[in-house]
CSV table of C-alpha atoms and ligand atoms in Angstrom, one decimal:
chain,number,residue,atom,x,y,z
A,1,MET,CA,98.6,105.8,74.5
A,2,ILE,CA,98.5,104.6,78.1
A,3,TYR,CA,99.8,107.2,80.5
A,4,PHE,CA,101.4,106.1,83.7
A,5,ASP,CA,103.7,109.1,84.3
A,6,ASN,CA,101.4,111.2,86.4
A,7,ALA,CA,104.1,112.0,89.0
A,8,ALA,CA,106.0,113.9,86.2
A,9,THR,CA,102.9,115.7,85.1
A,10,GLY,CA,99.3,114.9,84.2
A,11,ALA,CA,96.3,115.9,82.0
A,12,VAL,CA,94.6,119.2,82.7
A,13,CYS,CA,91.3,118.5,84.4
A,14,GLY,CA,87.9,119.9,83.4
A,15,THR,CA,87.5,122.3,86.3
A,16,ALA,CA,91.0,123.8,85.7
A,17,LYS,CA,90.0,124.5,82.1
A,18,GLU,CA,86.7,126.2,83.2
A,19,TRP,CA,88.5,128.4,85.7
A,20,ALA,CA,91.2,129.2,83.2
A,21,THR,CA,88.6,130.2,80.6
A,22,LYS,CA,87.1,132.7,83.1
A,23,ALA,CA,90.5,134.2,83.6
A,24,ILE,CA,91.1,134.5,79.9
A,25,GLU,CA,87.8,136.3,79.5
A,26,GLU,CA,88.6,138.6,82.5
A,27,PHE,CA,91.8,139.7,80.9
A,28,GLY,CA,92.5,142.8,82.9
A,29,ASN,CA,95.6,143.4,84.9
A,30,PRO,CA,94.7,142.7,88.6
A,31,SER,CA,96.7,145.8,89.6
A,32,SER,CA,94.7,148.2,87.5
A,33,PRO,CA,92.1,150.2,89.4
A,34,HIS,CA,89.5,150.2,86.6
A,35,LYS,CA,86.6,147.8,86.1
A,36,ALA,CA,88.6,145.3,84.0
A,37,GLY,CA,91.4,145.3,86.5
A,38,ARG,CA,89.0,144.9,89.4
A,39,ALA,CA,87.3,141.9,87.7
A,40,ALA,CA,90.7,140.2,87.3
A,41,SER,CA,91.7,141.1,90.9
A,42,GLU,CA,88.4,139.5,92.2
A,43,LEU,CA,89.1,136.4,90.2
A,44,LEU,CA,92.6,136.2,91.6
A,45,ALA,CA,91.3,136.6,95.1
A,46,SER,CA,88.8,133.8,94.7
A,47,ALA,CA,91.5,131.6,93.3
A,48,ARG,CA,93.7,132.4,96.3
A,49,ASN,CA,90.8,131.5,98.6
A,50,GLN,CA,90.3,128.2,96.9
A,51,VAL,CA,93.9,127.2,97.1
A,52,ALA,CA,94.0,128.3,100.7
A,53,ILE,CA,90.9,126.1,101.5
A,54,SER,CA,92.7,123.1,99.9
A,55,LEU,CA,95.9,123.9,101.9
A,56,GLY,CA,94.0,124.5,105.1
A,57,CYS,CA,95.3,128.0,105.7
A,58,LYS,CA,94.3,131.7,105.4
A,59,ALA,CA,94.4,133.2,101.9
A,60,ASP,CA,97.0,135.8,102.9
A,61,ARG,CA,99.5,133.1,103.7
A,62,ILE,CA,99.8,132.0,100.1
A,63,LEU,CA,102.2,133.4,97.5
A,64,PHE,CA,101.8,132.3,93.9
A,65,THR,CA,105.0,131.3,92.1
A,66,SER,CA,106.0,129.8,88.8
A,67,GLY,CA,105.9,126.3,90.3
A,68,GLY,CA,107.2,124.0,93.0
A,69,THR,CA,110.8,124.7,92.1
A,70,GLU,CA,110.5,128.5,92.7
A,71,ALA,CA,108.5,127.9,95.9
A,72,ASN,CA,111.2,125.6,97.2
A,73,ASN,CA,114.0,128.0,96.3
A,74,LEU,CA,112.2,130.9,97.9
A,75,ALA,CA,111.5,129.1,101.2
A,76,ILE,CA,115.1,127.8,101.5
A,77,PHE,CA,116.9,131.0,100.7
A,78,SER,CA,114.5,133.0,102.8
A,79,ALA,CA,115.2,130.7,105.8
A,80,ALA,CA,118.9,131.0,105.3
A,81,THR,CA,118.8,134.8,104.9
A,82,LYS,CA,116.3,135.7,107.6
A,83,ASN,CA,116.8,133.0,110.2
A,84,PHE,CA,120.6,132.2,110.1
A,85,ARG,CA,121.0,133.6,113.6
A,86,ALA,CA,119.3,130.4,114.8
A,87,GLY,CA,122.5,128.6,113.6
A,88,LYS,CA,124.2,128.3,110.2
A,89,LYS,CA,123.1,124.7,109.9
A,90,ILE,CA,120.5,123.0,107.6
A,91,ILE,CA,119.1,119.6,108.3
A,92,THR,CA,117.8,117.6,105.4
A,93,ASN,CA,118.1,114.2,103.7
A,94,ASN,CA,119.4,112.6,100.5
A,95,THR,CA,116.0,112.0,98.9
A,96,GLU,CA,114.9,115.5,98.4
A,97,HIS,CA,114.0,116.8,94.9
A,98,PRO,CA,116.7,118.8,93.1
A,99,SER,CA,114.8,122.0,93.7
A,100,VAL,CA,115.5,121.5,97.4
A,101,ALA,CA,118.8,119.7,97.2
A,102,GLU,CA,120.5,122.2,94.9
A,103,PRO,CA,119.6,125.4,96.9
A,104,VAL,CA,120.9,123.6,100.0
A,105,LYS,CA,124.2,122.7,98.2
A,106,ALA,CA,124.4,126.4,97.1
A,107,LEU,CA,124.1,127.4,100.7
A,108,GLU,CA,126.8,124.9,101.7
A,109,LYS,CA,129.2,126.8,99.4
A,110,GLN,CA,128.2,130.0,101.3
A,111,GLY,CA,129.3,128.4,104.6
A,112,PHE,CA,126.2,126.7,105.9
A,113,GLN,CA,126.7,123.2,107.5
A,114,ILE,CA,124.5,120.6,106.0
A,115,VAL,CA,123.4,117.6,108.0
A,116,TYR,CA,121.9,114.7,106.0
A,117,VAL,CA,119.6,112.5,108.2
A,118,PRO,CA,119.8,108.8,107.1
A,119,VAL,CA,116.4,107.6,105.8
A,120,LEU,CA,116.9,103.8,105.4
A,121,GLY,CA,113.7,102.0,104.3
A,122,GLY,CA,112.0,105.5,104.2
A,123,VAL,CA,112.2,106.1,107.9
A,124,PRO,CA,114.3,109.1,109.0
A,125,ASP,CA,116.8,108.5,111.8
A,126,TYR,CA,115.0,110.9,114.2
A,127,GLY,CA,117.9,110.7,116.7
A,128,VAL,CA,120.1,112.5,114.2
A,129,LEU,CA,117.5,115.2,113.7
A,130,GLU,CA,117.1,115.6,117.4
A,131,SER,CA,120.8,116.0,118.1
A,132,HIS,CA,121.2,118.7,115.5
A,133,ALA,CA,117.9,120.6,115.8
A,134,GLY,CA,119.1,123.0,118.5
A,135,ASP,CA,121.3,125.2,116.4
A,136,ALA,CA,119.8,124.8,112.9
A,137,CYS,CA,118.0,127.5,110.9
A,138,LEU,CA,116.2,125.2,108.6
A,139,VAL,CA,114.9,121.7,108.4
A,140,ALA,CA,113.9,120.6,104.9
A,141,PHE,CA,112.0,117.4,104.6
A,142,MET,CA,109.5,116.6,101.8
A,143,GLN,CA,106.2,115.0,102.5
A,144,ALA,CA,106.0,112.5,99.6
A,145,ASN,CA,108.9,111.5,97.5
A,146,ASN,CA,108.6,111.9,93.7
A,147,GLN,CA,110.5,108.7,92.8
A,148,THR,CA,109.1,106.3,95.4
A,149,GLY,CA,106.0,107.8,97.0
A,150,CYS,CA,107.7,107.5,100.4
A,151,LEU,CA,105.9,109.6,103.0
A,152,PHE,CA,107.8,111.4,105.8
A,153,ASP,CA,106.0,112.0,109.1
A,154,VAL,CA,105.7,115.8,109.3
A,155,GLU,CA,104.0,115.7,112.6
A,156,LYS,CA,106.9,113.7,114.2
A,157,ILE,CA,109.4,116.2,112.8
A,158,ARG,CA,107.5,119.1,114.2
A,159,GLN,CA,107.3,117.3,117.6
A,160,ILE,CA,111.1,116.9,117.6
A,161,LEU,CA,111.6,120.6,116.8
A,162,THR,CA,109.2,121.6,119.6
A,163,ASP,CA,110.8,119.2,122.1
A,164,THR,CA,114.3,120.5,121.4
A,165,HIS,CA,113.1,124.1,121.5
A,166,SER,CA,114.6,124.5,118.0
A,167,LYS,CA,114.3,127.9,116.3
A,168,ALA,CA,114.7,126.1,112.9
A,169,LEU,CA,112.0,126.8,110.3
A,170,PHE,CA,110.5,123.6,108.9
A,171,HIS,CA,110.1,123.7,105.1
A,172,CYS,CA,108.2,120.9,103.4
A,173,ASP,CA,108.1,120.2,99.7
A,174,GLY,CA,104.5,119.2,99.3
A,175,VAL,CA,104.5,119.0,95.5
A,176,GLN,CA,103.8,115.3,95.3
A,177,SER,CA,101.4,115.1,98.3
A,178,PHE,CA,99.2,118.1,98.0
A,179,CYS,CA,95.7,117.0,97.1
A,180,LYS,CA,97.0,113.4,96.7
A,181,THR,CA,96.7,112.1,100.2
A,182,ASP,CA,94.6,112.7,103.3
A,183,LYS,CA,97.8,113.5,105.1
A,184,ALA,CA,98.4,116.6,103.0
A,185,GLY,CA,96.0,118.3,105.5
A,186,LEU,CA,98.9,118.1,108.1
A,187,LEU,CA,101.2,120.3,106.0
A,188,THR,CA,100.1,123.7,107.0
A,189,LYS,CA,99.5,122.5,110.6
A,190,TYR,CA,103.0,121.4,111.2
A,191,CYS,CA,105.3,123.1,108.7
A,192,ASP,CA,106.4,126.7,108.5
A,193,THR,CA,106.6,126.8,104.7
A,194,VAL,CA,105.1,124.4,102.1
A,195,SER,CA,105.5,124.3,98.3
A,196,ALA,CA,102.8,123.0,95.9
A,197,SER,CA,102.6,122.8,92.2
A,198,SER,CA,99.6,123.1,89.9
A,199,HIS,CA,100.6,120.7,87.1
A,200,LYS,CA,100.8,117.7,89.5
A,201,ILE,CA,97.1,117.9,90.3
A,202,GLY,CA,95.5,118.7,87.0
A,203,GLY,CA,96.4,122.4,86.5
A,204,PHE,CA,98.9,124.0,84.1
A,205,LYS,CA,102.6,123.8,84.2
A,206,GLY,CA,104.5,126.9,85.3
A,207,CYS,CA,102.3,127.7,88.3
A,208,GLY,CA,102.5,126.8,92.0
A,209,CYS,CA,102.5,128.4,95.4
A,210,LEU,CA,104.3,128.8,98.7
A,211,TYR,CA,102.4,128.7,102.0
A,212,PHE,CA,104.3,130.7,104.6
A,213,GLY,CA,103.3,130.7,108.3
A,214,GLU,CA,102.9,133.7,110.6
A,215,LYS,CA,106.5,133.6,111.9
A,216,VAL,CA,108.1,133.3,108.5
A,217,LYS,CA,110.0,136.2,107.0
A,218,LEU,CA,110.4,136.0,103.2
A,219,SER,CA,113.3,137.3,101.3
A,220,PRO,CA,111.9,138.0,97.8
A,221,MET,CA,113.9,136.6,94.8
A,222,ILE,CA,112.0,138.5,92.1
A,223,LEU,CA,112.1,142.3,92.7
A,224,GLY,CA,109.8,144.6,90.8
A,225,GLY,CA,106.2,145.7,91.4
A,226,ASP,CA,104.4,145.1,94.7
A,227,GLN,CA,102.4,142.1,93.5
A,228,GLU,CA,102.0,139.3,96.0
A,229,ASN,CA,102.3,141.8,98.8
A,230,GLY,CA,105.7,142.8,97.6
A,231,PHE,CA,107.2,139.3,97.9
A,232,ARG,CA,107.2,138.5,94.1
A,233,GLY,CA,107.2,141.2,91.5
A,234,GLY,CA,105.6,140.7,88.1
A,235,THR,CA,102.0,140.7,86.7
A,236,GLU,CA,100.3,137.7,88.1
A,237,ASN,CA,99.8,134.6,85.9
A,238,THR,CA,96.0,134.9,86.4
A,239,VAL,CA,95.2,132.2,83.9
A,240,GLY,CA,97.6,129.7,85.4
A,241,ILE,CA,96.6,130.6,89.0
A,242,CYS,CA,92.9,130.2,88.2
A,243,ALA,CA,93.6,126.8,86.6
A,244,PHE,CA,95.5,125.8,89.8
A,245,ALA,CA,92.5,126.9,91.9
A,246,GLY,CA,90.1,125.0,89.6
A,247,ALA,CA,92.3,121.8,89.9
A,248,CYS,CA,92.2,122.2,93.7
A,249,ALA,CA,88.4,122.7,93.6
A,250,GLU,CA,88.0,119.6,91.5
A,251,ARG,CA,90.1,117.5,93.9
A,252,SER,CA,88.1,118.8,96.9
A,253,ALA,CA,84.8,117.9,95.2
A,254,HIS,CA,86.0,114.4,94.4
A,255,PRO,CA,87.6,112.7,97.4
A,256,GLU,CA,86.9,109.4,95.6
A,257,TYR,CA,89.9,110.1,93.3
A,258,LEU,CA,92.1,109.1,96.2
A,259,GLU,CA,90.2,105.8,96.7
A,260,LYS,CA,90.3,105.0,93.0
A,261,THR,CA,94.1,105.5,92.9
A,262,LYS,CA,94.5,103.3,96.0
A,263,GLU,CA,92.5,100.5,94.3
A,264,LEU,CA,94.6,100.8,91.1
A,265,ARG,CA,97.8,100.6,93.1
A,266,GLU,CA,96.7,97.5,95.0
A,267,TYR,CA,95.5,95.9,91.7
A,268,PHE,CA,98.8,96.7,90.0
A,269,ILE,CA,100.9,95.3,92.8
A,270,SER,CA,98.9,92.0,93.1
A,271,LEU,CA,98.8,91.5,89.3
A,272,ALA,CA,102.6,92.3,88.9
A,273,LYS,CA,103.5,89.8,91.7
A,274,ASP,CA,101.3,87.2,90.1
A,275,ALA,CA,102.8,87.7,86.7
A,276,LEU,CA,106.4,88.2,87.6
A,277,GLY,CA,106.8,86.4,90.9
A,278,ASP,CA,110.2,86.9,92.5
A,279,LYS,CA,111.5,88.6,89.3
A,280,ILE,CA,109.9,91.9,90.4
A,281,ASN,CA,111.1,93.8,93.4
A,282,ILE,CA,108.6,96.4,94.6
A,283,PHE,CA,109.9,99.0,97.0
A,284,ILE,CA,107.3,99.6,99.6
A,285,PRO,CA,108.4,102.3,102.0
A,286,ALA,CA,107.3,102.4,105.6
A,287,GLU,CA,104.6,104.9,104.7
A,288,TYR,CA,103.7,106.0,101.2
A,289,ILE,CA,101.2,107.8,98.9
A,290,ASP,CA,99.1,105.5,96.6
A,291,CYS,CA,99.9,107.3,93.3
A,292,ILE,CA,103.5,106.3,93.0
A,293,VAL,CA,105.0,102.8,92.8
A,294,ASN,CA,108.7,102.1,92.3
A,295,PHE,CA,109.9,98.7,91.2
A,296,SER,CA,112.8,96.9,89.5
A,297,ILE,CA,112.8,93.7,87.4
A,298,ASN,CA,115.8,91.4,88.0
A,299,GLY,CA,118.4,91.8,85.3
A,300,LEU,CA,116.4,94.3,83.3
A,301,SER,CA,117.8,97.8,83.0
A,302,SER,CA,115.4,100.8,83.4
A,303,GLU,CA,116.3,101.8,79.9
A,304,VAL,CA,115.4,98.5,78.2
A,305,CYS,CA,112.2,98.3,80.2
A,306,LEU,CA,111.2,101.9,79.4
A,307,ASN,CA,112.0,101.4,75.7
A,308,TYR,CA,110.0,98.2,75.5
A,309,LEU,CA,107.0,99.8,77.2
A,310,SER,CA,107.3,102.8,75.0
A,311,SER,CA,107.2,100.6,71.9
A,312,LYS,CA,103.8,99.5,73.3
A,313,ASP,CA,102.8,103.2,73.7
A,314,ILE,CA,102.9,102.9,77.5
A,315,CYS,CA,104.5,105.9,79.3
A,316,VAL,CA,106.3,105.3,82.6
A,317,SER,CA,109.6,106.7,83.9
A,318,SER,CA,112.8,105.6,85.3
A,319,SER,CA,113.1,108.3,88.0
A,320,SER,CA,111.9,111.9,88.2
A,321,ALA,CA,111.5,114.0,85.1
A,322,CYS,CA,113.7,116.7,86.7
A,323,SER,CA,116.7,114.4,87.1
A,324,VAL,CA,116.7,112.4,83.9
A,325,ARG,CA,119.9,114.1,82.8
A,326,ALA,CA,121.5,113.6,86.2
A,327,LYS,CA,124.0,110.6,85.8
A,328,LYS,CA,123.6,108.8,89.0
A,329,ASN,CA,120.5,108.2,91.0
A,330,THR,CA,121.4,109.3,94.6
A,331,VAL,CA,117.8,109.1,95.9
A,332,LEU,CA,117.1,105.4,95.8
A,333,PRO,CA,120.4,104.3,97.5
A,334,ALA,CA,119.5,106.6,100.4
A,335,TYR,CA,116.6,104.2,101.2
A,336,GLY,CA,119.1,101.3,101.2
A,337,LEU,CA,118.3,100.1,97.7
A,338,ASN,CA,121.3,98.3,96.1
A,339,ASP,CA,122.9,99.0,92.7
A,340,LYS,CA,121.1,96.2,91.0
A,341,TYR,CA,117.7,97.6,92.0
A,342,VAL,CA,118.7,101.1,91.1
A,343,SER,CA,119.9,100.2,87.6
A,344,GLY,CA,116.4,98.7,86.8
A,345,ALA,CA,114.3,101.2,88.8
A,346,VAL,CA,111.0,102.1,87.1
A,347,ARG,CA,108.4,104.5,88.4
A,348,VAL,CA,104.7,104.2,87.7
A,349,GLY,CA,102.7,107.3,88.4
A,350,LEU,CA,99.0,106.5,88.8
A,351,SER,CA,96.0,108.8,88.4
A,352,HIS,CA,92.3,108.3,89.2
A,353,GLU,CA,91.9,108.5,85.4
A,354,ASN,CA,93.8,105.3,84.8
A,355,THR,CA,91.7,102.1,84.4
A,356,LYS,CA,92.1,98.5,85.5
A,357,ALA,CA,92.4,97.5,81.8
A,358,GLU,CA,95.4,99.9,81.5
A,359,VAL,CA,97.0,98.3,84.6
A,360,GLU,CA,96.5,94.9,83.0
A,361,ALA,CA,98.1,96.1,79.7
A,362,LEU,CA,101.0,97.5,81.7
A,363,VAL,CA,101.6,94.2,83.7
A,364,SER,CA,101.4,92.1,80.5
A,365,ALA,CA,103.9,94.4,78.8
A,366,LEU,CA,106.2,94.2,81.9
A,367,LYS,CA,106.0,90.4,81.7
A,368,GLU,CA,107.1,90.4,78.1
A,369,SER,CA,109.8,92.9,78.8
A,370,ALA,CA,111.3,90.5,81.4
A,371,LYS,CA,112.3,88.3,78.5
A,372,PHE,CA,115.1,90.8,77.8
A,373,ALA,CA,116.5,90.4,81.3
A,374,ARG,CA,120.2,89.4,81.4
B,1,LIG,N1,109.3,118.9,94.2
B,1,LIG,C1,108.9,117.6,93.8
B,1,LIG,C2,108.9,116.6,94.8
B,1,LIG,C3,108.6,117.4,92.5
B,1,LIG,O1,108.3,116.1,92.1
B,1,LIG,C4,108.7,118.4,91.5
B,1,LIG,C5,108.4,118.2,90.1
B,1,LIG,O2,108.7,117.1,89.6
B,1,LIG,C6,109.0,119.7,92.0
B,1,LIG,C7,109.3,119.9,93.3
B,1,LIG,C8,109.1,120.9,91.0
B,1,LIG,O3,107.8,121.4,90.7
B,1,LIG,P1,107.6,122.2,89.4
B,1,LIG,O4,107.7,121.3,88.2
B,1,LIG,O5,106.3,122.8,89.6
B,1,LIG,O6,108.7,123.2,89.4
């Protein structure tokens, strides 16, 4: 099998397995005061420290969650509950992941006004953000998009909020960018809340975290014990959290993973253009992360392309794994991509573990699949 769906999820890395094994051995409940509990609690603290180092923040600013979805929900509903006095307005855009878009829609039903900033070509219309920032309680813009790899400029967004003296909190979905671009270091510098997910970087599924800055007040969604400083009840998922920290540690120890992914992207794009010429349209946003490439082959539907690749044991995807059941892709048109492009859109999610030979196999299968174009 050749796996090019790393934006959906990826293989568990070696260091994540090592850290998880330690947590399996130290099986105590971190809340227990005895020796076994203390050992688990120490492990949890060192995992929190590692994730904090990777995010560039203090350990007490991190709250572990069941993944990116929960972290996004928590940040958005907290901002609406605790900061609505700044204005019952939320500023976002039409390319956000459903775990941001749906909570925002739920808040619209509760009376919040939602402003969608146009993002043609992947560049937000900053004038719209500027004109609405004054009376908003929340600005929700992701860093890297899961379907296209498009990167939004978090520094510029913060600058606008500062210049307009906005009291809005800035939430950023960092799930696809955390540990996957040098620019992820900007997240905790410029955003009030940031979500991250373990399984996108080599950890387990079902684990993630929310970074929350000093001025953020959280409104817990899961009530129970006083774990996570009372912000999220429930015995901590120590094995998952340690695997998450292990994945972070591995990524910090191997900055060359990013370079390798960049090389693979460039190799894929040049081979695909050589093989398919003007039959392939590759969407290159104004700024992007290297691990996601979105393209469309003229006259070839996503379904036919995916099925053909699948028959060759090559895994790619048509859009995000979380929205495969959603009927209409509303993300790609927001960038200005037309219906023809959208109906054939394919996402390749690269990892440092992919090889040039795999890229060659992918491109030659794509060339064959183009024979089914209508
Ligand atoms: N945000 C983005 C941009 C994603 O790509 C995903 C997962 O695909 C999520 C959030 C949800 O993360 P999780 O699967 O950890 O809930």
